[in-house]
Tab-separated table of C-alpha atoms in Angstrom:
chain	number	residue	atom	x	y	z
A	1	MET	CA	0.000	0.000	0.000
A	2	THR	CA	2.962	2.317	0.313
A	3	GLY	CA	2.520	5.306	-1.879
A	4	THR	CA	-0.890	4.476	-3.188
A	5	THR	CA	-4.435	4.691	-2.132
A	6	SER	CA	-6.903	2.280	-3.595
A	7	ALA	CA	-9.904	3.855	-5.273
A	8	GLY	CA	-12.041	0.910	-6.150
A	9	GLY	CA	-9.114	-0.867	-7.798
A	10	LEU	CA	-7.500	2.417	-8.874
A	11	HIS	CA	-3.951	3.005	-7.768
A	12	VAL	CA	-3.448	6.677	-7.132
A	13	PRO	CA	0.084	7.947	-6.578
A	14	ARG	CA	0.751	10.036	-3.527
A	15	TYR	CA	2.958	13.083	-3.930
A	16	LEU	CA	5.328	13.726	-1.061
A	17	ARG	CA	5.519	17.118	0.568
A	18	GLU	CA	8.844	18.673	1.371
A	19	PRO	CA	9.370	18.614	5.149
A	20	GLU	CA	7.913	21.739	6.757
A	21	ALA	CA	11.355	22.913	7.871
A	22	LEU	CA	12.498	23.251	4.252
A	23	ARG	CA	9.396	24.832	2.732
A	24	THR	CA	8.836	28.518	2.184
A	25	PRO	CA	6.132	29.574	4.669
A	26	VAL	CA	3.082	31.264	3.172
A	27	GLY	CA	3.677	34.352	5.339
A	28	PHE	CA	6.850	36.024	6.592
A	29	PRO	CA	6.456	39.206	8.684
A	30	GLU	CA	9.533	40.909	7.233
A	31	TYR	CA	7.856	40.744	3.826
A	32	ARG	CA	5.240	43.317	4.682
A	33	SER	CA	2.644	42.407	2.079
A	34	THR	CA	2.047	39.070	3.797
A	35	GLY	CA	0.619	40.847	6.855
A	36	LEU	CA	-2.995	41.050	5.722
A	37	ARG	CA	-2.870	38.339	3.103
A	38	ALA	CA	-1.212	35.174	4.334
A	39	PRO	CA	-3.874	32.968	5.985
A	40	LEU	CA	-3.437	32.738	9.748
A	41	ARG	CA	-5.088	29.386	10.419
A	42	THR	CA	-3.279	26.107	10.001
A	43	PRO	CA	-4.194	24.534	6.681
A	44	VAL	CA	-6.251	21.352	6.791
A	45	ASP	CA	-4.517	18.251	5.524
A	46	LEU	CA	-6.031	17.057	2.241
A	47	PRO	CA	-5.124	13.460	1.381
A	48	HIS	CA	-4.416	13.084	-2.329
A	49	ARG	CA	-7.292	11.804	-4.366
A	50	LEU	CA	-8.012	11.891	-8.073
A	51	THR	CA	-8.394	15.668	-8.283
A	52	GLU	CA	-4.988	16.240	-6.662
A	53	VAL	CA	-3.011	13.660	-8.656
A	54	THR	CA	-4.291	14.730	-12.070
A	55	GLY	CA	-3.485	17.985	-13.799
A	56	PRO	CA	-4.169	19.923	-16.955
A	57	VAL	CA	-2.466	19.218	-20.245
A	58	LEU	CA	-1.106	22.534	-21.500
A	59	GLY	CA	0.195	21.662	-24.905
A	60	GLU	CA	2.547	22.970	-27.519
A	61	ASP	CA	-0.131	25.134	-29.132
A	62	ARG	CA	0.175	27.549	-26.220
A	63	VAL	CA	3.851	28.129	-26.954
A	64	ARG	CA	5.629	29.315	-30.120
A	65	PRO	CA	9.346	28.740	-30.729
A	66	GLU	CA	10.048	32.492	-30.585
A	67	ASP	CA	8.567	32.663	-27.079
A	68	ALA	CA	11.841	31.170	-25.809
A	69	ASP	CA	13.845	34.177	-27.037
A	70	LEU	CA	13.090	37.283	-24.983
A	71	THR	CA	15.888	39.315	-26.562
A	72	PHE	CA	14.115	40.141	-29.802
A	73	ARG	CA	10.681	41.703	-29.548
A	74	SER	CA	8.750	44.304	-31.518
A	75	GLY	CA	11.230	44.098	-34.371
A	76	GLY	CA	14.342	44.992	-32.409
A	77	GLU	CA	16.987	43.819	-29.992
A	78	ALA	CA	16.607	44.225	-26.257
A	79	ILE	CA	19.303	46.158	-24.414
A	80	GLY	CA	21.387	44.423	-21.796
A	81	GLN	CA	23.581	41.446	-21.221
A	82	ARG	CA	22.307	38.392	-23.096
A	83	ILE	CA	22.084	35.255	-20.991
A	84	LEU	CA	21.054	31.711	-21.837
A	85	VAL	CA	19.080	30.230	-18.960
A	86	HIS	CA	18.813	26.466	-19.145
A	87	GLY	CA	18.200	23.441	-16.974
A	88	ARG	CA	15.997	20.486	-16.370
A	89	VAL	CA	12.656	20.029	-14.718
A	90	LEU	CA	12.824	16.960	-12.495
A	91	ASP	CA	10.689	15.481	-9.808
A	92	SER	CA	12.143	14.739	-6.415
A	93	ASN	CA	12.692	11.117	-7.479
A	94	GLY	CA	15.138	12.483	-10.076
A	95	ARG	CA	12.849	11.698	-12.995
A	96	PRO	CA	12.637	14.263	-15.788
A	97	VAL	CA	9.273	15.939	-16.321
A	98	PRO	CA	8.711	16.152	-20.087
A	99	GLY	CA	6.083	18.378	-21.679
A	100	ALA	CA	5.923	20.745	-18.703
A	101	LEU	CA	4.887	24.317	-19.426
A	102	VAL	CA	7.469	26.772	-18.063
A	103	GLU	CA	6.407	30.427	-17.995
A	104	VAL	CA	8.835	33.176	-17.027
A	105	TRP	CA	8.546	36.907	-16.438
A	106	GLN	CA	11.141	39.415	-15.380
A	107	ALA	CA	12.326	43.025	-15.222
A	108	ASN	CA	14.478	44.500	-17.979
A	109	ALA	CA	18.213	45.206	-17.749
A	110	ALA	CA	17.493	48.408	-15.816
A	111	GLY	CA	15.335	46.576	-13.305
A	112	ARG	CA	11.978	47.828	-14.550
A	113	TYR	CA	8.906	45.759	-15.381
A	114	ARG	CA	6.706	46.564	-18.341
A	115	HIS	CA	3.692	47.034	-16.105
A	116	VAL	CA	1.514	50.021	-15.335
A	117	VAL	CA	2.221	49.760	-11.597
A	118	ASP	CA	5.997	49.881	-12.027
A	119	ASN	CA	6.901	53.538	-12.487
A	120	TRP	CA	10.215	54.009	-10.744
A	121	PRO	CA	12.566	56.137	-12.881
A	122	ALA	CA	14.452	53.471	-14.800
A	123	PRO	CA	14.029	53.333	-18.581
A	124	LEU	CA	11.636	51.011	-20.359
A	125	ASP	CA	13.056	49.047	-23.260
A	126	PRO	CA	10.763	49.033	-26.303
A	127	HIS	CA	12.218	45.715	-27.376
A	128	PHE	CA	11.838	43.873	-24.110
A	129	ASP	CA	8.510	42.743	-22.682
A	130	GLY	CA	9.927	40.335	-20.107
A	131	LEU	CA	7.682	37.393	-21.018
A	132	GLY	CA	8.849	33.939	-22.080
A	133	ARG	CA	7.358	30.476	-22.427
A	134	VAL	CA	8.875	27.087	-23.115
A	135	VAL	CA	7.764	23.469	-22.896
A	136	THR	CA	10.269	20.925	-21.576
A	137	ASP	CA	11.538	18.343	-24.064
A	138	SER	CA	11.424	14.575	-23.672
A	139	LEU	CA	14.326	14.722	-21.184
A	140	GLY	CA	12.725	17.483	-19.133
A	141	ARG	CA	15.069	20.164	-20.467
A	142	TYR	CA	14.209	23.817	-20.985
A	143	GLU	CA	16.183	26.817	-22.160
A	144	PHE	CA	15.549	30.392	-23.126
A	145	MET	CA	17.616	33.348	-24.223
A	146	THR	CA	17.002	36.537	-22.306
A	147	ILE	CA	18.591	39.653	-20.793
A	148	LYS	CA	20.008	39.616	-17.309
A	149	PRO	CA	17.430	41.472	-15.195
A	150	GLY	CA	18.499	44.404	-13.058
A	151	ALA	CA	17.889	44.852	-9.350
A	152	TYR	CA	15.108	47.268	-8.407
A	153	PRO	CA	13.847	49.160	-5.354
A	154	TRP	CA	10.537	47.978	-3.955
A	155	GLY	CA	9.691	49.964	-0.843
A	156	ASN	CA	9.450	47.087	1.626
A	157	HIS	CA	11.789	48.945	3.963
A	158	HIS	CA	14.309	51.772	3.738
A	159	ASN	CA	16.648	51.282	0.769
A	160	ALA	CA	15.118	47.915	-0.082
A	161	TRP	CA	16.292	46.440	-3.386
A	162	ARG	CA	15.359	43.068	-4.753
A	163	PRO	CA	18.215	40.879	-5.956
A	164	ALA	CA	18.111	40.187	-9.708
A	165	HIS	CA	15.662	37.363	-10.339
A	166	ILE	CA	13.462	35.698	-12.917
A	167	HIS	CA	9.957	34.527	-11.999
A	168	PHE	CA	9.068	30.973	-13.005
A	169	SER	CA	5.684	29.291	-13.141
A	170	LEU	CA	5.530	25.546	-13.775
A	171	PHE	CA	2.918	22.900	-14.274
A	172	GLY	CA	4.001	19.344	-13.697
A	173	ARG	CA	1.713	16.414	-14.270
A	174	ALA	CA	-0.516	16.926	-11.265
A	175	PHE	CA	-2.275	19.653	-9.318
A	176	THR	CA	0.161	18.917	-6.492
A	177	GLN	CA	3.159	19.643	-8.737
A	178	ARG	CA	2.172	23.250	-9.430
A	179	LEU	CA	5.050	25.600	-8.622
A	180	VAL	CA	5.653	29.342	-8.778
A	181	THR	CA	9.196	30.282	-7.869
A	182	GLN	CA	12.068	32.688	-8.579
A	183	MET	CA	15.538	32.017	-9.942
A	184	TYR	CA	18.406	34.082	-8.538
A	185	PHE	CA	21.978	34.631	-9.720
A	186	PRO	CA	25.117	33.476	-7.895
A	187	ASP	CA	26.789	35.673	-5.284
A	188	ASP	CA	24.253	38.484	-5.348
A	189	PRO	CA	25.170	41.073	-2.672
A	190	LEU	CA	21.470	41.836	-2.113
A	191	PHE	CA	20.486	38.417	-0.728
A	192	GLY	CA	21.186	39.436	2.851
A	193	GLN	CA	18.510	42.103	3.059
A	194	ASP	CA	15.801	40.553	0.869
A	195	PRO	CA	12.949	39.026	2.902
A	196	ILE	CA	11.466	37.209	-0.097
A	197	PHE	CA	14.731	35.327	-0.560
A	198	ASN	CA	15.273	34.944	3.175
A	199	ALA	CA	11.796	33.541	3.746
A	200	ILE	CA	13.199	30.361	2.196
A	201	PRO	CA	14.625	28.279	5.054
A	202	ALA	CA	18.412	28.611	5.056
A	203	ALA	CA	19.038	24.972	4.145
A	204	ALA	CA	16.949	25.293	0.975
A	205	ARG	CA	18.105	28.722	-0.273
A	206	HIS	CA	20.800	27.333	-2.546
A	207	ARG	CA	18.066	25.591	-4.540
A	208	ALA	CA	16.828	28.966	-5.730
A	209	ILE	CA	20.215	30.109	-7.053
A	210	SER	CA	21.417	29.336	-10.572
A	211	ARG	CA	24.948	28.283	-11.449
A	212	TYR	CA	27.213	30.036	-13.935
A	213	SER	CA	27.410	27.638	-16.834
A	214	LEU	CA	30.712	27.990	-18.657
A	215	GLU	CA	29.954	25.025	-20.902
A	216	ARG	CA	26.870	26.662	-22.402
A	217	THR	CA	28.219	30.204	-22.509
A	218	GLN	CA	28.289	31.229	-26.171
A	219	ASP	CA	31.438	32.784	-27.598
A	220	ASN	CA	30.892	36.409	-28.535
A	221	TRP	CA	27.193	36.185	-27.755
A	222	ALA	CA	25.813	35.258	-24.332
A	223	LEU	CA	26.659	34.164	-20.819
A	224	ALA	CA	24.844	31.080	-19.568
A	225	PHE	CA	23.282	30.090	-16.250
A	226	GLU	CA	21.993	26.663	-15.335
A	227	TRP	CA	19.122	26.031	-12.980
A	228	ASP	CA	17.387	22.716	-12.370
A	229	ILE	CA	13.874	22.880	-10.988
A	230	VAL	CA	12.629	20.054	-8.801
A	231	LEU	CA	8.890	19.441	-8.488
A	232	ARG	CA	7.407	17.100	-5.953
A	233	GLY	CA	7.827	13.434	-6.689
A	234	ALA	CA	5.549	10.527	-6.020
A	235	ASP	CA	6.175	8.273	-3.096
A	236	GLN	CA	8.332	5.328	-4.145
A	237	THR	CA	6.395	2.768	-6.125
A	238	PRO	CA	6.087	-0.387	-4.051
A	239	PHE	CA	7.947	-3.423	-5.337
A	240	GLU	CA	5.761	-6.167	-6.647
A	241	THR	CA	5.642	-9.166	-4.385
A	242	ASP	CA	7.596	-12.077	-5.771
A	243	ASP	CA	5.437	-15.111	-5.191
A	244	ASP	CA	7.553	-17.810	-6.780
A	245	GLY	CA	9.588	-18.397	-3.667
A	246	ASP	CA	12.819	-17.348	-5.317
A	247	VAL	CA	14.577	-15.312	-2.698
A	248	ALA	CA	18.050	-15.376	-4.214
B	1	MET	CA	50.335	-12.967	15.879
B	2	ASN	CA	47.127	-14.769	14.977
B	3	PRO	CA	45.312	-12.583	12.434
B	4	LEU	CA	41.963	-13.918	13.666
B	5	ASP	CA	42.636	-12.789	17.188
B	6	VAL	CA	40.854	-9.449	16.856
B	7	PRO	CA	41.015	-7.164	19.877
B	8	PRO	CA	37.646	-5.954	21.186
B	9	ASP	CA	36.453	-2.483	20.249
B	10	PRO	CA	37.455	0.090	22.798
B	11	PRO	CA	34.648	1.087	25.153
B	12	GLY	CA	32.873	4.286	24.215
B	13	PRO	CA	29.960	5.505	22.165
B	14	PHE	CA	29.333	3.744	18.878
B	15	GLN	CA	30.838	5.675	15.982
B	16	PRO	CA	29.234	4.801	12.667
B	17	ARG	CA	31.740	4.597	9.871
B	18	THR	CA	31.489	7.418	7.439
B	19	GLY	CA	31.346	6.932	3.721
B	20	GLN	CA	30.142	4.039	1.653
B	21	ARG	CA	32.034	1.757	-0.634
B	22	GLY	CA	31.741	2.924	-4.183
B	23	THR	CA	29.590	0.281	-5.807
B	24	GLY	CA	27.770	2.979	-7.741
B	25	PHE	CA	24.427	1.640	-6.552
B	26	LEU	CA	22.187	3.655	-4.307
B	27	THR	CA	21.458	2.004	-0.994
B	28	GLY	CA	18.475	4.270	-0.310
B	29	PRO	CA	15.889	5.940	-2.487
B	30	LEU	CA	17.147	8.924	-4.484
B	31	ARG	CA	15.464	12.057	-3.193
B	32	LEU	CA	16.118	15.539	-4.494
B	33	GLY	CA	15.021	18.578	-2.501
B	34	THR	CA	12.158	20.394	-4.148
B	35	THR	CA	12.555	23.932	-5.416
B	36	PRO	CA	11.199	26.456	-2.900
B	37	SER	CA	8.113	28.427	-3.853
B	38	ALA	CA	7.960	32.218	-4.080
B	39	THR	CA	5.354	34.925	-4.487
B	40	VAL	CA	4.071	35.759	-7.965
B	41	GLY	CA	4.720	39.404	-7.008
B	42	PRO	CA	2.710	42.358	-8.297
B	43	TYR	CA	3.625	41.870	-11.963
B	44	LEU	CA	2.118	38.472	-12.582
B	45	ALA	CA	0.074	39.917	-15.433
B	46	ILE	CA	3.228	39.988	-17.567
B	47	GLY	CA	3.749	36.254	-17.588
B	48	LEU	CA	0.530	34.678	-16.465
B	49	THR	CA	-2.125	36.221	-18.679
B	50	TRP	CA	-3.818	34.080	-21.299
B	51	PRO	CA	-6.601	35.326	-23.556
B	52	ASP	CA	-8.484	32.066	-22.998
B	53	GLY	CA	-7.574	31.763	-19.330
B	54	GLU	CA	-11.090	31.996	-17.964
B	55	TRP	CA	-12.507	29.243	-20.130
B	56	ALA	CA	-12.395	25.844	-18.444
B	57	ALA	CA	-15.318	25.054	-20.723
B	58	ALA	CA	-15.533	26.717	-24.124
B	59	GLU	CA	-18.164	29.349	-24.798
B	60	GLY	CA	-21.455	27.746	-25.721
B	61	THR	CA	-20.738	24.444	-23.956
B	62	GLU	CA	-24.015	22.917	-22.853
B	63	GLY	CA	-24.521	23.470	-19.143
B	64	GLY	CA	-21.884	26.206	-18.988
B	65	VAL	CA	-21.860	28.297	-15.823
B	66	TRP	CA	-19.793	31.215	-14.521
B	67	ILE	CA	-18.148	30.902	-11.147
B	68	ARG	CA	-17.447	34.441	-9.953
B	69	GLY	CA	-15.976	35.675	-6.730
B	70	ARG	CA	-13.773	38.140	-4.935
B	71	VAL	CA	-10.664	37.672	-2.862
B	72	PHE	CA	-10.565	39.579	0.450
B	73	ASP	CA	-7.610	40.388	2.689
B	74	GLY	CA	-7.522	40.580	6.482
B	75	ALA	CA	-8.789	44.158	6.489
B	76	GLY	CA	-11.822	43.154	4.436
B	77	ASP	CA	-10.491	44.883	1.332
B	78	VAL	CA	-10.756	43.343	-2.099
B	79	VAL	CA	-7.426	42.032	-3.430
B	80	PRO	CA	-7.114	43.307	-7.001
B	81	ASP	CA	-3.831	41.576	-7.873
B	82	ALA	CA	-4.575	37.930	-7.174
B	83	MET	CA	-4.722	35.040	-9.590
B	84	VAL	CA	-7.083	32.123	-9.170
B	85	GLU	CA	-6.619	28.776	-10.889
B	86	THR	CA	-9.193	26.001	-10.964
B	87	TRP	CA	-8.973	22.295	-11.790
B	88	GLN	CA	-11.905	19.913	-11.824
B	89	ALA	CA	-13.536	16.819	-13.269
B	90	ASP	CA	-16.032	16.817	-16.122
B	91	PRO	CA	-19.751	16.093	-15.503
B	92	ASP	CA	-19.021	12.346	-15.691
B	93	GLY	CA	-16.350	12.614	-12.997
B	94	GLY	CA	-13.425	12.105	-15.392
B	95	PHE	CA	-10.306	14.230	-15.765
B	96	PRO	CA	-8.832	15.308	-19.118
B	97	SER	CA	-5.424	14.207	-17.863
B	98	PRO	CA	-3.172	11.265	-18.730
B	99	GLU	CA	-2.557	10.898	-15.008
B	100	ASP	CA	-6.130	9.766	-14.422
B	101	PRO	CA	-5.624	6.032	-13.759
B	102	ARG	CA	-8.970	5.347	-15.445
B	103	GLY	CA	-7.657	6.978	-18.629
B	104	PRO	CA	-7.984	10.586	-19.747
B	105	SER	CA	-11.528	11.709	-20.361
B	106	SER	CA	-12.535	13.804	-23.311
B	107	TYR	CA	-15.611	15.902	-22.788
B	108	PRO	CA	-16.564	18.204	-25.673
B	109	GLY	CA	-15.422	21.782	-25.124
B	110	PHE	CA	-14.018	21.051	-21.674
B	111	ARG	CA	-10.411	21.280	-20.524
B	112	GLY	CA	-10.943	21.292	-16.770
B	113	TYR	CA	-8.515	24.084	-16.088
B	114	ALA	CA	-8.923	27.853	-15.833
B	115	ARG	CA	-6.795	30.777	-14.768
B	116	ALA	CA	-8.359	34.126	-13.898
B	117	GLN	CA	-7.192	37.365	-12.344
B	118	THR	CA	-8.976	39.696	-9.944
B	119	LEU	CA	-7.997	42.964	-11.636
B	120	SER	CA	-11.645	44.021	-12.067
B	121	GLY	CA	-12.358	43.260	-8.400
B	122	GLU	CA	-13.486	39.718	-9.013
B	123	PHE	CA	-12.419	36.622	-10.843
B	124	ALA	CA	-14.639	34.775	-13.290
B	125	VAL	CA	-14.287	31.234	-14.584
B	126	HIS	CA	-16.536	29.687	-17.205
B	127	THR	CA	-17.002	25.991	-16.636
B	128	ILE	CA	-19.453	23.155	-16.311
B	129	LYS	CA	-20.406	21.613	-13.024
B	130	PRO	CA	-18.187	18.641	-12.201
B	131	GLY	CA	-19.620	15.209	-11.549
B	132	ARG	CA	-18.864	13.003	-8.579
B	133	VAL	CA	-15.384	11.534	-8.272
B	134	PRO	CA	-14.347	8.350	-6.378
B	135	ASP	CA	-13.054	9.214	-2.910
B	136	GLY	CA	-10.567	6.346	-2.691
B	137	ASP	CA	-12.514	4.466	-0.036
B	138	GLY	CA	-15.237	3.032	-2.208
B	139	GLY	CA	-17.434	6.114	-1.963
B	140	LEU	CA	-17.934	9.198	-4.071
B	141	GLN	CA	-16.883	12.757	-3.378
B	142	ALA	CA	-19.364	15.564	-3.830
B	143	PRO	CA	-18.885	17.700	-6.964
B	144	HIS	CA	-15.953	19.994	-6.284
B	145	VAL	CA	-13.335	22.203	-7.895
B	146	ASP	CA	-9.746	22.445	-6.650
B	147	VAL	CA	-8.586	26.053	-6.404
B	148	SER	CA	-5.157	27.700	-6.111
B	149	VAL	CA	-4.845	31.353	-5.108
B	150	PHE	CA	-1.668	33.287	-5.911
B	151	ALA	CA	-0.918	36.919	-5.072
B	152	ARG	CA	1.675	39.409	-4.005
B	153	GLY	CA	1.960	38.802	-0.275
B	154	LEU	CA	1.525	35.028	-0.554
B	155	LEU	CA	4.904	33.298	-0.600
B	156	ASP	CA	3.223	30.045	-1.545
B	157	ARG	CA	-0.070	29.451	-3.289
B	158	VAL	CA	-2.981	28.648	-1.024
B	159	VAL	CA	-5.324	25.811	-1.949
B	160	THR	CA	-9.031	25.509	-1.340
B	161	ARG	CA	-12.056	23.745	-2.824
B	162	ILE	CA	-15.356	24.919	-4.220
B	163	TYR	CA	-18.448	22.862	-3.402
B	164	PHE	CA	-21.974	23.701	-4.539
B	165	ALA	CA	-24.889	24.763	-2.331
B	166	ASP	CA	-27.397	22.898	-4.519
B	167	GLU	CA	-25.648	19.561	-3.840
B	168	ALA	CA	-26.653	19.344	-0.179
B	169	GLU	CA	-27.083	15.582	-0.188
B	170	ALA	CA	-23.733	14.859	-1.820
B	171	ASN	CA	-22.035	17.464	0.367
B	172	ALA	CA	-23.353	15.806	3.532
B	173	ASP	CA	-21.648	12.621	2.384
B	174	ASP	CA	-18.365	14.138	1.247
B	175	VAL	CA	-15.261	12.816	2.959
B	176	VAL	CA	-13.452	16.179	2.899
B	177	LEU	CA	-16.373	18.293	4.116
B	178	ARG	CA	-17.210	15.801	6.849
B	179	ALA	CA	-13.669	15.990	8.208
B	180	LEU	CA	-13.891	19.750	8.786
B	181	PRO	CA	-14.325	20.850	12.399
B	182	ASP	CA	-17.632	22.674	12.140
B	183	ASP	CA	-20.343	23.979	9.896
B	184	ALA	CA	-18.864	27.486	9.756
B	185	ALA	CA	-15.698	26.011	8.242
B	186	ARG	CA	-17.763	23.986	5.755
B	187	GLN	CA	-19.713	27.069	4.724
B	188	THR	CA	-16.529	28.800	3.551
B	189	LEU	CA	-16.251	26.164	0.788
B	190	ILE	CA	-19.813	26.376	-0.522
B	191	ALA	CA	-20.543	28.353	-3.688
B	192	THR	CA	-24.020	29.858	-3.835
B	193	PRO	CA	-26.204	29.930	-6.963
B	194	THR	CA	-26.540	33.155	-8.977
B	195	VAL	CA	-28.362	34.051	-12.166
B	196	ASP	CA	-25.602	32.749	-14.441
B	197	GLY	CA	-23.816	30.246	-12.226
B	198	TYR	CA	-22.272	30.482	-8.774
B	199	ARG	CA	-20.535	32.898	-6.441
B	200	PHE	CA	-17.541	31.863	-4.359
B	201	ASP	CA	-15.724	34.506	-2.304
B	202	ILE	CA	-12.331	33.774	-0.786
B	203	HIS	CA	-11.261	35.324	2.536
B	204	LEU	CA	-7.512	35.091	3.037
B	205	GLN	CA	-7.829	36.111	6.688
B	206	GLY	CA	-10.364	37.192	9.245
B	207	GLU	CA	-13.499	35.882	10.933
B	208	ARG	CA	-14.595	34.189	7.723
B	209	GLU	CA	-11.161	32.940	6.700
B	210	THR	CA	-11.657	30.329	4.005
B	211	VAL	CA	-10.559	26.798	4.820
B	212	PHE	CA	-7.260	26.210	3.030
B	213	PHE	CA	-5.737	22.811	2.488
B	214	ALA	CA	-2.237	21.427	2.709
B	215	VAL	CA	-1.840	19.220	-0.362
């Protein structure tokens, strides 16, 4: 029975949660916006049933090949340092997740988002909208070409600047594998004062930071960063019982 | 000296030997740490807007209904920068997903999934009412929709369920609703009928805080 619940002969996988001590909490007082928004009551445990172990199929038709290149939009080249961001989408059992929709959004090289609410005095780039989409290949790999985002001030506290980051949204195979996260860059001096980064328990913070990828850096064109994303895996599949008495 | 004459271990606490011999085989299950979640931030509209996001069931699908609602914060104010995603079975209780162990269902015009924002003050999802789904213990769950709420100020999505007020009999039998502590908690999960479908408001905090689930 390990890892499955029986639903009238149906074997439903059970997706394992990360231990509480390694999960980002829903609220974190130093991140001020959580104050009135993060629920205060303990969530009720919901055992996984069919609704939780299934998930939508979000196919290729939602994504065009050019969506993976954020550096060329509206007929021109975006300004900034080109970077190739690549990696794999895996589950916590180490299995690749093929066909997963990966959506990204980010600020431009000056640290400004193309959004009506973002009006701090950094220039907009007419050739950068900050939106990308890719679907993982059969080995769970993704990659997109973009511009390294800038840091930006965000008013959480005096002189608060967010470290450079790219937002990621992922669908795995199941409702329980849904993930929204942020990818950071190595050795950012702003980590220490950023409550969104520091809300991640210390032992798990390195999982949010990409690695400089010399092997994929393109000569005379772009730096590269590698970042693997791990979604929740199913509990280990139980071994079938061997009934023939062979115990060798 | 007799090589088989091994001296006893010195007294003291047991010290496990570190390291394993390099057979290359794992002696325990491989387990990678999952990537930590983060807020969608205030600019989710850049990356998470789809023209067809609200349509879990295509326009004109027989039995189509709108589920509309608002998201409230702890001060009772409407949250205008939230995103709500829904996932549900079709009217026969099947899921359009290869992960359904009974096989993926295919219901005309229905994809089971919707994504809507609250920019106008409320979200709206066009869908059809789900059927009953096996509960894993030989029974059936009441018709329900799984819901994720994302917003600036939520470092992880919060998960809830929509049930339907006009399914009182099925709701009374539902394994999830029955496990809730009291009727007030149950009421936070019940969508009420409207002229074109249902209304389901979500309270992130406060007296009427919606029941959220750990999944």
